[in-house]
Tab-separated table of C-alpha atoms in Angstrom:
chain	number	residue	atom	x	y	z
A	6	MET	CA	-25.701	4.440	11.680
A	7	GLY	CA	-27.337	2.370	14.442
A	8	LEU	CA	-25.933	2.061	17.954
A	9	LEU	CA	-24.785	-1.548	17.476
A	10	ALA	CA	-23.031	-0.675	14.199
A	11	ARG	CA	-21.331	2.282	15.882
A	12	VAL	CA	-20.146	0.081	18.769
A	13	ARG	CA	-18.751	-2.477	16.313
A	14	LYS	CA	-16.910	0.228	14.402
A	15	GLU	CA	-15.485	1.986	17.470
A	16	TRP	CA	-15.028	-1.083	19.701
A	17	PHE	CA	-11.309	-0.477	20.227
A	18	ILE	CA	-11.768	3.098	21.497
A	19	ILE	CA	-14.592	1.857	23.769
A	20	GLY	CA	-12.273	-0.962	24.861
A	21	ILE	CA	-9.553	1.515	25.888
A	22	VAL	CA	-12.062	3.373	28.097
A	23	LEU	CA	-13.347	0.121	29.631
A	24	VAL	CA	-9.913	-1.305	30.468
A	25	ILE	CA	-8.846	1.994	32.065
A	26	VAL	CA	-12.052	2.039	34.159
A	27	SER	CA	-11.485	-1.636	35.088
A	28	ALA	CA	-7.912	-0.863	36.115
A	29	LYS	CA	-9.207	1.971	38.319
A	30	LEU	CA	-11.817	-0.262	39.986
A	31	GLN	CA	-9.544	-3.283	40.574
A	32	PRO	CA	-5.858	-2.393	40.025
A	33	SER	CA	-4.528	-5.314	42.089
A	34	VAL	CA	-5.422	-7.808	39.313
A	35	GLY	CA	-2.958	-6.419	36.762
A	36	VAL	CA	-0.067	-5.178	38.900
A	37	LYS	CA	3.317	-6.867	39.049
A	38	GLY	CA	3.027	-10.074	41.066
A	39	GLY	CA	-0.775	-10.023	40.699
A	40	PRO	CA	-2.967	-12.796	39.258
A	41	LEU	CA	-2.172	-11.835	35.627
A	42	LYS	CA	1.624	-11.928	36.208
A	43	PRO	CA	2.192	-9.079	33.686
A	44	GLU	CA	5.967	-9.244	34.186
A	45	ILE	CA	5.782	-12.492	32.163
A	46	THR	CA	2.450	-12.578	30.300
A	47	ILE	CA	2.649	-8.950	29.095
A	48	ALA	CA	6.375	-8.121	28.990
A	49	TYR	CA	7.200	-11.229	26.961
A	50	ALA	CA	4.170	-13.196	25.707
A	51	ALA	CA	1.823	-10.331	24.734
A	52	VAL	CA	4.482	-8.107	23.154
A	53	SER	CA	5.939	-11.041	21.204
A	54	LEU	CA	2.449	-11.990	19.981
A	55	ILE	CA	1.798	-8.458	18.676
A	56	PHE	CA	5.006	-8.421	16.625
A	57	PHE	CA	4.626	-12.003	15.408
A	58	ASN	CA	1.139	-11.014	14.269
A	59	SER	CA	2.594	-7.910	12.542
A	60	GLY	CA	5.190	-10.051	10.767
A	61	LEU	CA	2.520	-12.500	9.658
A	62	SER	CA	0.241	-9.752	8.303
A	63	LEU	CA	2.754	-7.409	6.605
A	64	ARG	CA	2.488	-7.920	2.828
A	65	THR	CA	6.135	-7.211	2.083
A	66	GLU	CA	5.849	-9.176	-1.185
A	67	GLU	CA	3.599	-6.388	-2.515
A	68	LEU	CA	6.060	-3.587	-1.770
A	69	THR	CA	8.425	-4.054	-4.714
A	70	SER	CA	6.323	-1.825	-6.982
A	71	ALA	CA	6.759	1.102	-4.579
A	72	LEU	CA	10.402	0.391	-3.754
A	73	LEU	CA	11.921	2.701	-6.386
A	74	HIS	CA	10.055	5.839	-5.249
A	75	VAL	CA	13.063	6.747	-3.085
A	76	ARG	CA	12.410	10.508	-2.772
A	77	LEU	CA	8.947	9.930	-1.356
A	78	HIS	CA	10.176	7.308	1.144
A	79	LEU	CA	13.069	9.524	2.222
A	80	PHE	CA	10.680	12.442	2.749
A	81	VAL	CA	8.247	10.411	4.876
A	82	GLN	CA	10.818	8.613	7.043
A	83	SER	CA	12.986	11.686	7.657
A	84	PHE	CA	9.926	13.798	8.496
A	85	THR	CA	8.383	11.316	10.920
A	86	LEU	CA	11.600	10.078	12.598
A	87	ILE	CA	13.832	13.191	12.474
A	88	PHE	CA	11.858	16.413	11.957
A	89	PHE	CA	8.811	15.387	14.046
A	90	PRO	CA	10.752	14.543	17.276
A	91	LEU	CA	13.013	17.604	16.938
A	92	ALA	CA	10.066	19.968	16.353
A	93	VAL	CA	8.170	18.567	19.360
A	94	TRP	CA	11.336	18.787	21.485
A	95	LEU	CA	11.576	22.518	20.667
A	96	LEU	CA	7.847	22.988	21.358
A	97	LEU	CA	8.217	21.300	24.758
A	98	ARG	CA	10.938	23.792	25.732
A	99	VAL	CA	8.177	26.441	25.550
A	100	LEU	CA	5.387	24.289	27.057
A	101	ALA	CA	7.637	23.455	30.029
A	102	LEU	CA	7.090	27.048	31.168
A	103	THR	CA	3.338	26.389	31.513
A	104	ALA	CA	1.437	24.521	34.250
A	105	ILE	CA	0.842	21.434	32.073
A	106	ASP	CA	1.781	18.192	33.841
A	107	HIS	CA	5.460	17.379	33.229
A	108	TRP	CA	4.841	13.668	32.566
A	109	LEU	CA	2.128	14.376	29.988
A	110	LEU	CA	4.607	16.637	28.184
A	111	GLN	CA	7.132	13.815	28.281
A	112	GLY	CA	4.399	11.669	26.757
A	113	LEU	CA	4.130	14.110	23.832
A	114	GLN	CA	7.836	13.566	23.211
A	115	THR	CA	7.327	9.780	23.167
A	116	VAL	CA	4.552	10.207	20.579
A	117	SER	CA	6.957	12.121	18.338
A	118	CYS	CA	9.474	9.244	18.450
A	119	MET	CA	7.020	6.610	17.201
A	120	PRO	CA	7.112	5.109	13.685
A	121	PRO	CA	4.163	5.306	11.234
A	122	PRO	CA	1.233	2.955	11.973
A	123	VAL	CA	0.687	-0.240	10.014
A	124	SER	CA	-2.972	0.424	9.171
A	125	SER	CA	-4.583	3.861	9.667
A	126	ALA	CA	-2.408	5.831	7.207
A	127	VAL	CA	-2.960	3.158	4.531
A	128	ILE	CA	-6.728	3.040	5.116
A	129	LEU	CA	-7.106	6.844	4.865
A	130	THR	CA	-4.806	7.072	1.816
A	131	LYS	CA	-6.936	4.412	0.100
A	132	ALA	CA	-10.170	6.190	1.118
A	133	VAL	CA	-8.990	9.361	-0.627
A	134	GLY	CA	-7.623	7.521	-3.659
A	135	GLY	CA	-3.977	8.364	-2.993
A	136	ASN	CA	-0.822	6.342	-3.636
A	137	GLU	CA	-1.750	3.244	-1.651
A	138	ALA	CA	1.401	1.300	-2.632
A	139	ALA	CA	3.604	4.098	-1.257
A	140	ALA	CA	1.528	4.231	1.937
A	141	ILE	CA	1.856	0.453	2.416
A	142	PHE	CA	5.613	0.593	1.806
A	143	ASN	CA	6.221	3.453	4.251
A	144	SER	CA	4.010	1.916	6.923
A	145	ALA	CA	5.795	-1.432	6.654
A	146	PHE	CA	9.305	0.034	6.239
A	147	GLY	CA	8.645	2.526	9.052
A	148	SER	CA	7.592	-0.334	11.330
A	149	PHE	CA	10.858	-2.184	10.676
A	150	LEU	CA	12.904	1.018	10.978
A	151	GLY	CA	11.075	1.979	14.179
A	152	ILE	CA	12.254	-1.189	15.916
A	153	ILE	CA	15.771	0.273	15.870
A	154	VAL	CA	15.215	4.038	15.659
A	155	THR	CA	12.335	4.521	18.142
A	156	PRO	CA	14.102	3.052	21.222
A	157	VAL	CA	17.214	5.110	20.353
A	158	LEU	CA	15.098	8.290	20.066
A	159	LEU	CA	13.312	7.537	23.360
A	160	LEU	CA	16.618	7.055	25.153
A	161	LEU	CA	18.102	10.135	23.454
A	162	PHE	CA	15.245	12.535	24.283
A	163	LEU	CA	14.020	11.067	27.577
A	164	GLY	CA	16.736	8.734	28.834
A	165	SER	CA	15.887	5.379	30.371
A	166	SER	CA	13.947	5.936	33.573
A	167	SER	CA	14.219	2.310	34.640
A	168	SER	CA	17.055	0.600	36.442
A	169	VAL	CA	17.453	-1.769	33.486
A	170	PRO	CA	20.785	-1.234	31.616
A	171	PHE	CA	20.694	-0.335	27.916
A	172	SER	CA	22.102	-3.737	26.918
A	173	SER	CA	19.159	-5.470	28.643
A	174	ILE	CA	16.656	-3.103	27.019
A	175	PHE	CA	17.942	-3.849	23.520
A	176	SER	CA	18.299	-7.578	24.164
A	177	GLN	CA	14.639	-7.670	25.292
A	178	LEU	CA	13.645	-5.593	22.246
A	179	PHE	CA	15.476	-8.063	20.041
A	180	MET	CA	13.849	-11.136	21.614
A	181	THR	CA	10.303	-9.757	21.894
A	182	VAL	CA	10.163	-7.503	18.805
A	183	VAL	CA	12.736	-8.385	16.124
A	184	VAL	CA	12.677	-12.188	16.454
A	185	PRO	CA	8.832	-12.538	16.459
A	186	LEU	CA	8.609	-10.117	13.494
A	187	ILE	CA	11.129	-12.136	11.466
A	188	VAL	CA	9.487	-15.446	12.454
A	189	GLY	CA	6.106	-14.001	11.396
A	190	GLN	CA	7.522	-13.001	7.985
A	191	VAL	CA	9.084	-16.457	7.492
A	192	CYS	CA	5.789	-18.152	8.408
A	193	ARG	CA	3.970	-15.840	5.983
A	194	GLY	CA	6.214	-17.117	3.189
A	195	PHE	CA	4.946	-20.651	3.784
A	196	LEU	CA	1.330	-19.763	4.593
A	197	ARG	CA	0.714	-16.912	2.121
A	198	GLU	CA	-1.985	-18.631	0.061
A	199	CYS	CA	-3.815	-19.890	3.147
A	200	LEU	CA	-3.678	-16.435	4.774
A	201	GLU	CA	-4.949	-14.729	1.621
A	202	ARG	CA	-7.807	-17.229	1.353
A	203	ARG	CA	-8.904	-17.260	4.996
A	204	LYS	CA	-8.031	-13.607	5.818
A	205	PRO	CA	-7.453	-13.974	9.600
A	206	PRO	CA	-8.420	-10.927	11.724
A	207	PHE	CA	-4.830	-9.734	12.319
A	208	GLY	CA	-5.897	-6.220	13.343
A	209	THR	CA	-8.437	-7.495	15.872
A	210	ILE	CA	-5.926	-9.894	17.455
A	211	SER	CA	-3.305	-7.129	17.893
A	212	SER	CA	-5.930	-4.738	19.265
A	213	VAL	CA	-7.146	-7.236	21.904
A	214	VAL	CA	-3.574	-7.916	23.064
A	215	LEU	CA	-2.924	-4.167	23.085
A	216	LEU	CA	-5.914	-3.656	25.402
A	217	MET	CA	-4.326	-6.141	27.832
A	218	ILE	CA	-1.077	-4.124	27.798
A	219	ILE	CA	-2.969	-0.845	28.376
A	220	TYR	CA	-4.931	-2.481	31.227
A	221	THR	CA	-1.839	-3.664	33.119
A	222	THR	CA	-0.069	-0.322	32.538
A	223	PHE	CA	-2.935	1.556	34.195
A	224	CYS	CA	-3.204	-1.032	36.978
A	225	ASP	CA	0.341	-0.038	37.953
A	226	THR	CA	-0.686	3.623	37.927
A	227	PHE	CA	-3.859	3.301	39.994
A	228	SER	CA	-2.109	1.106	42.548
A	229	ASN	CA	0.310	3.998	43.193
A	230	PRO	CA	-1.398	6.577	45.462
A	231	HIS	CA	1.140	9.294	44.615
A	232	ILE	CA	0.124	9.646	40.954
A	233	GLU	CA	-2.722	11.980	39.976
A	234	LEU	CA	-3.916	13.087	36.531
A	235	ASP	CA	-4.709	16.800	36.258
A	236	PRO	CA	-7.897	17.289	34.128
A	237	THR	CA	-6.790	20.753	32.919
A	238	SER	CA	-3.432	19.389	31.761
A	239	LEU	CA	-5.221	16.531	30.010
A	240	LEU	CA	-7.507	18.932	28.113
A	241	MET	CA	-4.540	21.068	27.096
A	242	VAL	CA	-2.683	18.003	25.808
A	243	VAL	CA	-5.713	16.990	23.693
A	244	LEU	CA	-5.773	20.475	22.116
A	245	ILE	CA	-2.003	20.395	21.546
A	246	ILE	CA	-2.237	16.976	19.863
A	247	PHE	CA	-4.921	18.132	17.402
A	248	SER	CA	-2.904	21.318	16.730
A	249	ILE	CA	0.284	19.334	16.058
A	250	GLN	CA	-1.499	16.938	13.707
A	251	LEU	CA	-3.231	19.673	11.714
A	252	SER	CA	-0.112	21.869	11.545
A	253	PHE	CA	2.105	19.003	10.377
A	254	MET	CA	-0.451	17.859	7.793
A	255	LEU	CA	-0.526	21.397	6.397
A	256	LEU	CA	3.282	21.542	6.441
A	257	THR	CA	3.698	18.229	4.586
A	258	PHE	CA	1.036	19.374	2.107
A	259	ALA	CA	2.880	22.647	1.484
A	260	LEU	CA	6.275	20.938	1.103
A	261	SER	CA	5.039	18.162	-1.201
A	262	THR	CA	3.055	20.493	-3.497
A	263	ARG	CA	5.642	23.273	-3.798
A	264	LEU	CA	7.031	24.069	-7.243
A	265	GLY	CA	9.686	21.561	-8.210
A	266	SER	CA	8.734	18.907	-5.668
A	267	ARG	CA	7.759	16.462	-8.458
A	268	PHE	CA	5.241	14.656	-6.257
A	269	SER	CA	1.897	13.764	-7.804
A	270	PRO	CA	-1.383	14.580	-5.970
A	271	ALA	CA	-1.679	10.864	-5.068
A	272	ASP	CA	1.861	10.979	-3.611
A	273	THR	CA	0.971	14.052	-1.556
A	274	VAL	CA	-1.956	12.223	0.049
A	275	ALA	CA	0.276	9.305	1.097
A	276	ILE	CA	2.915	11.741	2.403
A	277	MET	CA	0.388	13.694	4.511
A	278	PHE	CA	-0.967	10.629	6.294
A	279	CYS	CA	2.229	8.558	6.605
A	280	SER	CA	4.364	11.468	7.840
A	281	THR	CA	1.991	12.601	10.577
A	282	HIS	CA	0.447	9.360	11.868
A	283	LYS	CA	2.037	7.460	14.761
A	284	SER	CA	1.773	3.798	15.733
A	285	LEU	CA	-0.010	2.841	18.953
A	286	THR	CA	0.390	-0.889	18.256
A	287	LEU	CA	4.192	-0.645	18.142
A	288	GLY	CA	4.487	2.277	20.557
A	289	ILE	CA	2.867	0.918	23.724
A	290	PRO	CA	4.912	-2.340	23.789
A	291	MET	CA	8.143	-0.378	23.205
A	292	LEU	CA	7.355	2.040	26.031
A	293	LYS	CA	6.630	-0.964	28.237
A	294	ILE	CA	10.108	-2.337	27.519
A	295	VAL	CA	12.155	0.891	27.636
A	296	PHE	CA	10.424	2.235	30.759
A	297	GLU	CA	9.835	-1.088	32.505
A	298	GLY	CA	9.084	-0.645	36.210
A	299	TYR	CA	8.733	3.143	35.954
A	300	GLU	CA	5.881	4.516	38.076
A	301	HIS	CA	4.958	7.300	35.616
A	302	LEU	CA	4.761	4.980	32.595
A	303	SER	CA	0.991	5.250	32.255
A	304	LEU	CA	1.052	9.076	32.348
A	305	ILE	CA	3.736	9.053	29.659
A	306	SER	CA	1.497	6.666	27.646
A	307	VAL	CA	-1.610	8.905	27.832
A	308	PRO	CA	-0.724	11.254	24.899
A	309	LEU	CA	-0.115	8.231	22.641
A	310	LEU	CA	-3.508	6.783	23.666
A	311	ILE	CA	-5.067	10.141	22.717
A	312	TYR	CA	-3.056	10.580	19.514
A	313	HIS	CA	-4.279	7.281	18.028
A	314	PRO	CA	-8.035	8.059	17.905
A	315	ALA	CA	-7.300	11.737	17.205
A	316	GLN	CA	-5.368	10.958	14.006
A	317	ILE	CA	-8.152	8.664	12.770
A	318	LEU	CA	-10.855	11.222	13.626
A	319	LEU	CA	-9.035	14.168	12.037
A	320	GLY	CA	-8.037	12.121	8.986
A	321	SER	CA	-11.602	10.881	8.476
A	322	LEU	CA	-12.978	14.432	8.703
A	323	LEU	CA	-10.469	15.647	6.107
A	324	VAL	CA	-11.035	12.780	3.620
A	325	PRO	CA	-13.785	14.581	1.565
A	326	THR	CA	-11.738	17.810	1.395
A	327	ILE	CA	-8.510	16.055	0.363
A	328	ARG	CA	-10.358	13.854	-2.162
A	329	SER	CA	-11.948	16.963	-3.722
A	330	TRP	CA	-8.528	18.685	-3.930
A	331	MET	CA	-6.921	15.613	-5.519
A	332	SER	CA	-9.689	15.280	-8.121
A	333	SER	CA	-9.380	18.937	-9.114
A	334	ARG	CA	-5.568	18.631	-9.415
A	335	GLN	CA	-5.856	15.519	-11.573
A	336	LYS	CA	-8.403	17.213	-13.869
A	337	TYR	CA	-6.104	20.216	-14.146
A	338	SER	CA	-3.180	17.928	-15.082
A	339	LEU	CA	-5.290	16.287	-17.810
A	340	LEU	CA	-6.228	19.702	-19.237
A	341	LEU	CA	-2.557	20.675	-19.437
A	342	LYS	CA	-1.833	17.521	-21.423
């Protein structure tokens, strides 16, 4: 693959690095009260645009075929929104005894509270040949469920570190997340044929807006002289993230293939990716709302920024192995018949 093709493929990851470097070089541009006015343009306009875009792009009309697979959906949603945060919470009780930066550990807890992503789990499930309909359903349903559950989990495990009362947090979530998402879905109902024909770049639009949010978040950090990022802690967090992902993928594999589970190999693939992947697109805006004005917000956001490319990298590396396993299981099933 040529350099230009590689840049085009990985432009979002490169973009994250560039906006963080830009925020370090000129933090005054994106701070509160600065030229970008992030307290208005980011907190309201950008976040609303991301969720309107999500509502416009979610193909909920295609989910009816997967709707009746209740056991699979219950497994995925309970694993990602109940077991995952509780397991990480227990792990952090041990890691708190180490020298790893406290705010990075808090960031690991925020990762655990996030819903499944809208795209990466579906893309990897499709690449393997797994149950794509189930992956689409759980990604879409998890996104809707996460609007309510994720803020509650964040407040439960971390508490609100801003001076904003809970009622204001949820009213802002409603106005900037729920309303745009519903409006997007309504608009999709009227524009479905046009959208299917023209295929607007929904993912690219959300990613560009997300880069703006990441930029302003780090501008706040670099404008605060009291915040420093420990390189050793950062390296440890990267290793922990890969360990968590691999361990949980193995756990979901073991649970979904055990005797009596009644999940097909294609179901197992969807379960592995949907249960262990976390949404950056939904996560960063929610953190921005729940922890508005908090000086350590960017440090708390770092593990989520790492988790996103890590899950894509690890998933991509495992695609040939999982595809080979699924093919062998399907051949074995045919022989039994």
